[in-house]
mmCIF file of C-alpha atoms and ligand atoms in Angstrom:
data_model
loop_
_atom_site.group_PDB
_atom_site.id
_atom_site.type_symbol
_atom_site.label_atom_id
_atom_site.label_comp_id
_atom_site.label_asym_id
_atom_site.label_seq_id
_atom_site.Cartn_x
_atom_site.Cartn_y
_atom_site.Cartn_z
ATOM 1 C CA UNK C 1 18.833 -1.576 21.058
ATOM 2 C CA UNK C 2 16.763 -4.000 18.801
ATOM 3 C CA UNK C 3 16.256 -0.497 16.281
ATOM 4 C CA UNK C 4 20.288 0.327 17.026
ATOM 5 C CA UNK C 5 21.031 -3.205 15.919
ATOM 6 C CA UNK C 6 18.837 -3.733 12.885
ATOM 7 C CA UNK C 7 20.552 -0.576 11.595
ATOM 8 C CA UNK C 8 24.192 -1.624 11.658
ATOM 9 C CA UNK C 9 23.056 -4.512 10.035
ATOM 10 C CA UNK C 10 21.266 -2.773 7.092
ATOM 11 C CA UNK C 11 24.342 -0.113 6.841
ATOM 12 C CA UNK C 12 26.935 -2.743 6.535
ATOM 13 C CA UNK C 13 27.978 -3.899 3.624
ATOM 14 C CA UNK C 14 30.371 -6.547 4.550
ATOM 15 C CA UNK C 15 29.208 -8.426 8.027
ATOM 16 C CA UNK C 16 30.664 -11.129 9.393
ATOM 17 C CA UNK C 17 28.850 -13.138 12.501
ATOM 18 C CA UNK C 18 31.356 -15.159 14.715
ATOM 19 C CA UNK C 19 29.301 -17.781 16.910
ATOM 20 C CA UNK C 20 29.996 -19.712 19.700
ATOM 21 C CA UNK C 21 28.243 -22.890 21.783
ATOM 22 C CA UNK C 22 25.543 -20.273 22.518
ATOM 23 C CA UNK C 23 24.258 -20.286 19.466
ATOM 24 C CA UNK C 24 23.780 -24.303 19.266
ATOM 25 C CA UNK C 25 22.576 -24.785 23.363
ATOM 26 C CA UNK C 26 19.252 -24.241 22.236
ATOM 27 C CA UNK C 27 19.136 -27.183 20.001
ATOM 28 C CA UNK C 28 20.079 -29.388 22.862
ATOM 29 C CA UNK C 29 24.038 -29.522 21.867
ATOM 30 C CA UNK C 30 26.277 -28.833 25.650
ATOM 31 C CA UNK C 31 28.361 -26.096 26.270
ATOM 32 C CA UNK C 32 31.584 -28.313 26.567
ATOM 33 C CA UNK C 33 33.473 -25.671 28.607
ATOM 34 C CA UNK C 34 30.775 -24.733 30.584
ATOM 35 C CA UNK C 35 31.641 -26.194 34.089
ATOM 36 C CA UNK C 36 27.876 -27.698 34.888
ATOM 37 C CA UNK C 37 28.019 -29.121 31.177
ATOM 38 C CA UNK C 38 29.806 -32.254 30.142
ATOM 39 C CA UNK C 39 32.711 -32.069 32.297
ATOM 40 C CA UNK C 40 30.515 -33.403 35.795
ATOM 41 C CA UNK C 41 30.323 -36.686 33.980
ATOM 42 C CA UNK C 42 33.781 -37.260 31.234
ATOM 43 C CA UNK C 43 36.997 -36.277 32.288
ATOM 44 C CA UNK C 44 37.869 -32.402 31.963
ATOM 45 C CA UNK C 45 40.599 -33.804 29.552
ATOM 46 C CA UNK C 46 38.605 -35.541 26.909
ATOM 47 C CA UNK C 47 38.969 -33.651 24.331
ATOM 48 C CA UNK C 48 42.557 -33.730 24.930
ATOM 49 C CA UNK C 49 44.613 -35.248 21.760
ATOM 50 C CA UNK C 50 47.034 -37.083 24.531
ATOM 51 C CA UNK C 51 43.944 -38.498 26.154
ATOM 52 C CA UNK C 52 42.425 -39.529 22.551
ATOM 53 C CA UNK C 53 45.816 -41.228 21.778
ATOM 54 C CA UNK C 54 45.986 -42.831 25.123
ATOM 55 C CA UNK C 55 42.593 -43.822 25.613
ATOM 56 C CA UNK C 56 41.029 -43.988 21.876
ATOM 57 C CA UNK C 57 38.453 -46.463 23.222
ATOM 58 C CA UNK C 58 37.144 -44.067 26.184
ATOM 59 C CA UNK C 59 36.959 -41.366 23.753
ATOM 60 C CA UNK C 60 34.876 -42.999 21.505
ATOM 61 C CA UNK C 61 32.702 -44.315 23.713
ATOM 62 C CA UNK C 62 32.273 -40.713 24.753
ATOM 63 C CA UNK C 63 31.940 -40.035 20.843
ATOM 64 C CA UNK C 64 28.903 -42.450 20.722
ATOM 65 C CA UNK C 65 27.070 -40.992 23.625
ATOM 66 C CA UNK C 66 27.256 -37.664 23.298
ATOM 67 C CA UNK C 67 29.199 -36.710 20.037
ATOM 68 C CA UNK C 68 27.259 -38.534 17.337
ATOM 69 C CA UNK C 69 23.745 -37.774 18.718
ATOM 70 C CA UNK C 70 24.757 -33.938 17.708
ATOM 71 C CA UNK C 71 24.472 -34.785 14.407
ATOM 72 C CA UNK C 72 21.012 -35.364 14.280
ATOM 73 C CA UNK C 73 20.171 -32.106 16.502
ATOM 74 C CA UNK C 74 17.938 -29.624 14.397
ATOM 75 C CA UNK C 75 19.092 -25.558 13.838
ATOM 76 C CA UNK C 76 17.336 -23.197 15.831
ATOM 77 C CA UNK C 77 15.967 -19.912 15.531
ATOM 78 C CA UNK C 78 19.088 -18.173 15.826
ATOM 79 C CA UNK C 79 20.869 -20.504 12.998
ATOM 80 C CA UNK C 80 17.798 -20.258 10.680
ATOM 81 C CA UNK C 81 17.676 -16.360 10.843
ATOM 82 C CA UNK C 82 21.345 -16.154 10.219
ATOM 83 C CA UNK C 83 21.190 -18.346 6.759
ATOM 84 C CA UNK C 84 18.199 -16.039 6.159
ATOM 85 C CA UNK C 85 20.843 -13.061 6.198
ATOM 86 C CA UNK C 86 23.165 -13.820 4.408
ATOM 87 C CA UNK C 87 20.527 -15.308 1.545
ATOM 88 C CA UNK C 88 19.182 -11.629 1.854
ATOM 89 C CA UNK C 89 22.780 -10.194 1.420
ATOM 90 C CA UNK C 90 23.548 -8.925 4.777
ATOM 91 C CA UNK C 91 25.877 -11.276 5.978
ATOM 92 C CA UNK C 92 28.473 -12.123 3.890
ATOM 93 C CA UNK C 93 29.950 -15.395 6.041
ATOM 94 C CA UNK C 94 29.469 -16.631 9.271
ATOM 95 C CA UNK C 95 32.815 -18.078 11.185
ATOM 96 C CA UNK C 96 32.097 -20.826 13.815
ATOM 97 C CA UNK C 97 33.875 -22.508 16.927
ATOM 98 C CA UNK C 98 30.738 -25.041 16.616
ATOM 99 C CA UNK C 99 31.840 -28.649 15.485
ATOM 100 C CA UNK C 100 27.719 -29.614 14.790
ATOM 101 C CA UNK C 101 27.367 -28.426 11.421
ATOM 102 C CA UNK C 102 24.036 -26.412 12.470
ATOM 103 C CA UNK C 103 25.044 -23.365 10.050
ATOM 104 C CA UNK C 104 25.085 -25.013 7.265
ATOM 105 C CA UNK C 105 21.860 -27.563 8.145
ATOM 106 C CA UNK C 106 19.735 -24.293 9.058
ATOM 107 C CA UNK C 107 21.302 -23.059 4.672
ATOM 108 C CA UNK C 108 24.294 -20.664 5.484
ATOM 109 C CA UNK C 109 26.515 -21.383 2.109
ATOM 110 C CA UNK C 110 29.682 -19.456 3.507
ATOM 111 C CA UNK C 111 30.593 -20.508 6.645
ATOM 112 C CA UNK C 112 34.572 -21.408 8.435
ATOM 113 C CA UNK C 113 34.114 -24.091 10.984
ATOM 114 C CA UNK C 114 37.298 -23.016 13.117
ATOM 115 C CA UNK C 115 37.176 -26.149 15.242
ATOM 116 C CA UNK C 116 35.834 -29.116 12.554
ATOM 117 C CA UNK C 117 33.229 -30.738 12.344
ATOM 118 C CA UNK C 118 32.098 -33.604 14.067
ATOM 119 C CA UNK C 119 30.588 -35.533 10.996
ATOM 120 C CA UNK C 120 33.753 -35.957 9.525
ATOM 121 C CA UNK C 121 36.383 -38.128 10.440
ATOM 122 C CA UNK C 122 40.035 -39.231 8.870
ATOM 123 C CA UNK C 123 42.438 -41.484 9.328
ATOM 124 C CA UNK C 124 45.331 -40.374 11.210
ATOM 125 C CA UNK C 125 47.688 -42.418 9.129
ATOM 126 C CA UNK C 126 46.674 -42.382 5.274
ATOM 127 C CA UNK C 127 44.090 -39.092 5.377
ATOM 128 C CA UNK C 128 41.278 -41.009 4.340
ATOM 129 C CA UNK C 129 38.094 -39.376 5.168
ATOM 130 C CA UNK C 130 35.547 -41.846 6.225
ATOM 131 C CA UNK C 131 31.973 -40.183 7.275
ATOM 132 C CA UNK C 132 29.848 -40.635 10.601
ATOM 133 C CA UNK C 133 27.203 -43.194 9.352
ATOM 134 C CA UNK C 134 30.095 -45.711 8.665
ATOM 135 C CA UNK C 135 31.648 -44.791 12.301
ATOM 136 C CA UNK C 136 28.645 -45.410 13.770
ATOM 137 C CA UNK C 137 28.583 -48.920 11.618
ATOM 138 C CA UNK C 138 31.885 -49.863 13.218
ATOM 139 C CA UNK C 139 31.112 -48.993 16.536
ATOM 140 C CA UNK C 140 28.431 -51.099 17.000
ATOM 141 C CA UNK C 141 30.984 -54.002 16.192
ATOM 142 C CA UNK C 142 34.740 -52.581 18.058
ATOM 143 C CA UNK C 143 35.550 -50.303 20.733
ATOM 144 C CA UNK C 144 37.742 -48.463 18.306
ATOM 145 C CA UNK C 145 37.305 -47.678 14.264
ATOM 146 C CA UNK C 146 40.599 -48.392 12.635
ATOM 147 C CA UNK C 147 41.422 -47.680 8.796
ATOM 148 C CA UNK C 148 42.133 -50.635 6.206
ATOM 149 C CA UNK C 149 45.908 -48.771 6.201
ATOM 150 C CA UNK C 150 45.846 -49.944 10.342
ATOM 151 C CA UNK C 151 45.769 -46.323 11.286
ATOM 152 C CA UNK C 152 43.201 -45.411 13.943
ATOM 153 C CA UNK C 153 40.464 -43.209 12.965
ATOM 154 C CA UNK C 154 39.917 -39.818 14.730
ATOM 155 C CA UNK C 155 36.883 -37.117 14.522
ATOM 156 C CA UNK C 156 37.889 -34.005 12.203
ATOM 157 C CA UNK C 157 37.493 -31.928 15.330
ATOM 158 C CA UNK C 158 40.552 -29.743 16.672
ATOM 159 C CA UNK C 159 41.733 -31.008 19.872
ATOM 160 C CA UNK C 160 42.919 -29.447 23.115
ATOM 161 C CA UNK C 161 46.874 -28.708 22.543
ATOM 162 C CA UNK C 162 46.490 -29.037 18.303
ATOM 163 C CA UNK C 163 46.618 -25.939 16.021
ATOM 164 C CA UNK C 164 43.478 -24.688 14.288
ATOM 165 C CA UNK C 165 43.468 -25.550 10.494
ATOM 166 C CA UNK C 166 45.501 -22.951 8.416
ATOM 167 C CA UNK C 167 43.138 -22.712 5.744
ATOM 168 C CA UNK C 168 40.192 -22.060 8.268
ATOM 169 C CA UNK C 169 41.826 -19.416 10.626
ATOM 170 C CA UNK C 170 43.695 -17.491 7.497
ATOM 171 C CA UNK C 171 39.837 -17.446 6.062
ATOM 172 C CA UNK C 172 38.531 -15.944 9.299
ATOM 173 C CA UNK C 173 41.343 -13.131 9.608
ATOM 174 C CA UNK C 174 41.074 -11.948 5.494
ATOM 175 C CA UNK C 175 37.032 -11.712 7.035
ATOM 176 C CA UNK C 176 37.934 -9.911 9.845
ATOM 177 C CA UNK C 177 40.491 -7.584 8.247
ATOM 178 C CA UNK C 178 37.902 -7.005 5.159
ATOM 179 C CA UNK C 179 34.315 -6.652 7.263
ATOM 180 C CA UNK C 180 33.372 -3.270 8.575
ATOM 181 C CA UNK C 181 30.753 -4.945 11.212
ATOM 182 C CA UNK C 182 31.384 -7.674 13.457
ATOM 183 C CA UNK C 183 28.598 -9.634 15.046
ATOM 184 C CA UNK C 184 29.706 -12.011 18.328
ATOM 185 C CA UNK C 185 26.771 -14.391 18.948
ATOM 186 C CA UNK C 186 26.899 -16.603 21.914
ATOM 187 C CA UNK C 187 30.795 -16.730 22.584
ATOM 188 C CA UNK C 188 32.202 -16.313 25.858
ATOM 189 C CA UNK C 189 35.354 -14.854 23.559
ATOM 190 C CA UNK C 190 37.923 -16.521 26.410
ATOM 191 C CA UNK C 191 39.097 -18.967 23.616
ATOM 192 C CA UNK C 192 42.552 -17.932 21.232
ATOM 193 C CA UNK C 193 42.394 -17.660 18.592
ATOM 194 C CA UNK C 194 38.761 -16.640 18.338
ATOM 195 C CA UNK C 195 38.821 -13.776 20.135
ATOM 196 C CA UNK C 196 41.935 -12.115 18.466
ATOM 197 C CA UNK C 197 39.315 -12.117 15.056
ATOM 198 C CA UNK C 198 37.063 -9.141 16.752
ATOM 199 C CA UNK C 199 40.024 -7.397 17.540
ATOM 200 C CA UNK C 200 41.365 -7.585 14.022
ATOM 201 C CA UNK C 201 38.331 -6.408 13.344
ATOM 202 C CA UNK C 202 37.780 -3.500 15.177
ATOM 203 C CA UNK C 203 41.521 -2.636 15.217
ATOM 204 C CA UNK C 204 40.590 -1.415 11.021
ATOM 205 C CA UNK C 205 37.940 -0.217 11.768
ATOM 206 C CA UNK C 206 34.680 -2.454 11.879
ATOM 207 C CA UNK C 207 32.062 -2.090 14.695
ATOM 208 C CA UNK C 208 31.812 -4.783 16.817
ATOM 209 C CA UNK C 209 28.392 -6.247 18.445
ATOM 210 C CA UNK C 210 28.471 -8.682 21.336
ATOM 211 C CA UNK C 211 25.216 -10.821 21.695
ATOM 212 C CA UNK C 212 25.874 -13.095 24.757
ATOM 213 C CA UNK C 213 23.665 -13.673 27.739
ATOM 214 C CA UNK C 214 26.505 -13.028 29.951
ATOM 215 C CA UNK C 215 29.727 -11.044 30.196
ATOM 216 C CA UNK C 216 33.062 -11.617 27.490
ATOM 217 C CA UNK C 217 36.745 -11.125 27.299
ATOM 218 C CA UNK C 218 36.038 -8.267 25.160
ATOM 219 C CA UNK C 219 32.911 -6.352 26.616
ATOM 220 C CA UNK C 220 35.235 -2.916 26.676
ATOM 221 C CA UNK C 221 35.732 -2.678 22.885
ATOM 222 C CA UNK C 222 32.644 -3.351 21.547
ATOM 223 C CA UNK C 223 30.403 -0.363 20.292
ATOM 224 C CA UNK C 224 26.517 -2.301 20.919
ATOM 225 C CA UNK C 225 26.565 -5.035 23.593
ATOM 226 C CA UNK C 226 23.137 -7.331 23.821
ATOM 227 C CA UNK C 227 22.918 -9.376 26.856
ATOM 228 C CA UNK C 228 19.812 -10.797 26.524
ATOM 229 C CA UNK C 229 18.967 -14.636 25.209
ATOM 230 C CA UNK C 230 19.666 -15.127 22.131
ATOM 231 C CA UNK C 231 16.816 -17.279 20.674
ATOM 232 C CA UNK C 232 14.291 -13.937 21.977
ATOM 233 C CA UNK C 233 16.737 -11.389 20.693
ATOM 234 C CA UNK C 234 16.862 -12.872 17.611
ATOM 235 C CA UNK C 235 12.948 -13.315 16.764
ATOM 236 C CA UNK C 236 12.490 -9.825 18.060
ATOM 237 C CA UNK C 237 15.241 -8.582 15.122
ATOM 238 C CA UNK C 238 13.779 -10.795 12.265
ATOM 239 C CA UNK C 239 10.304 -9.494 12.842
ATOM 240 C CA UNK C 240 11.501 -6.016 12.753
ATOM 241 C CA UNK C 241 13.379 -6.770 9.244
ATOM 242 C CA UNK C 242 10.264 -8.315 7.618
ATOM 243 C CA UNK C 243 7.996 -5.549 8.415
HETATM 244 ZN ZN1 ZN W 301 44.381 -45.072 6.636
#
């Protein structure tokens, strides 16, 4: 399997990894949909946009608790060997439902956050992007960070009931229509539109590899399925490429 693995790797010449929370639990960031997670605590709707817009000061206390601290979590294993791939040419771009910005902390160049990222943040009003340090800044002083145009200030993340950004999801489909190997690493794959890319993927052609430590919506089409923890899996697969 490890052997099996490393080879589609090696005979690919365009690879594209899709990742999901899996990939970022083991640098301490929850699994917001997992049910023992986040949820047991904040209300299942919080990262609702009507919620957000009806109770922007409960979100952001929320935001300062558990959103902000993400941004000073470290990449792990799994992050660290996946910048190492595509430095060494065999992954040409990783695509992410991960709002922590671990990809590109761990040195992945290419990568398509399709959910945001949680160190930016924009008015809703004007557009203007303001970053995390100056949130922070204002949240010590209000409840709620507000623009100099008035408008209130929201994360750059993709809310429940909002459309993905364009630019990001037509990025991921030219991937998954161009790649001839597609890697799933820690995604449940329950979550539309991110599951339609390894169809795409597969439906011209690529193979498809599922790494997850438990079963996904899309177990029956993939050609290699790992269920085994990723963080191991991983270390195991990097050794066997340096020697
Ligand atoms: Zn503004």
């Amino acid at each position: 399997m490890y052997q099996e693995f490393v080879d589609l790797l090696r005979q690919s010449s365009y690879c594209v990894v899709l990742t999901g929370a899996g990939v970022s639990t083991p640098s301490g960031i929850p699994d917001f949909r997992s049910p023992t997670g986040l949820y047991s605590k904040y209300p299942q709707e919080i990262f609702d946009i009507d919620y957000f817009y009806s109770s922007p000061a409960s979100f952001y206390s929320f935001c300062k608790e558990v959103l902000l601290p993400m941004i000073d979590a470290q990449p792990n294993l799994v992050h660290e060997f996946l910048a190492w791939l595509e430095e060494r040419g065999y992954v040409k771009v990783v695509i992410t439902q991960n709002i922590d910005g671990l990809h590109q902390k761990a040195g992945s160049k290419d990568v398509v956050e399709l959910h945001g990222n949680i160190s930016r943040f924009k008015c809703d009003k004007c557009g203007k992007l303001y970053d995390h340090n100056w949130v922070r800044r204002e949240l010590e002083k209000k409840a709620v960070p507000h623009c100099l145009c008035g408008g209130l200030i929201r994360p750059d993340i993709v809310f429940f009931k909002e459309s993905l950004p364009w630019e990001a999801v037509n990025m991921a489909e030219m991937h998954s229509l161009s790649c001839d190997l597609m890697v799933v690493m820690g995604s449940s794959l329950v979550v539309y539109p991110a599951a339609s890319f390894p169809i795409l993927a597969k439906k011209n052609g690529a193979k498809l590899v599922i790494i997850n430590n438990s079963e996904t919506g899309l177990d029956f089409l993939c050609d290699l399925k790992i269920e085994k923890d990723l963080v191991e899996f991983c270390s195991q697969v990097w050794k066997m490429f340096q020697s």
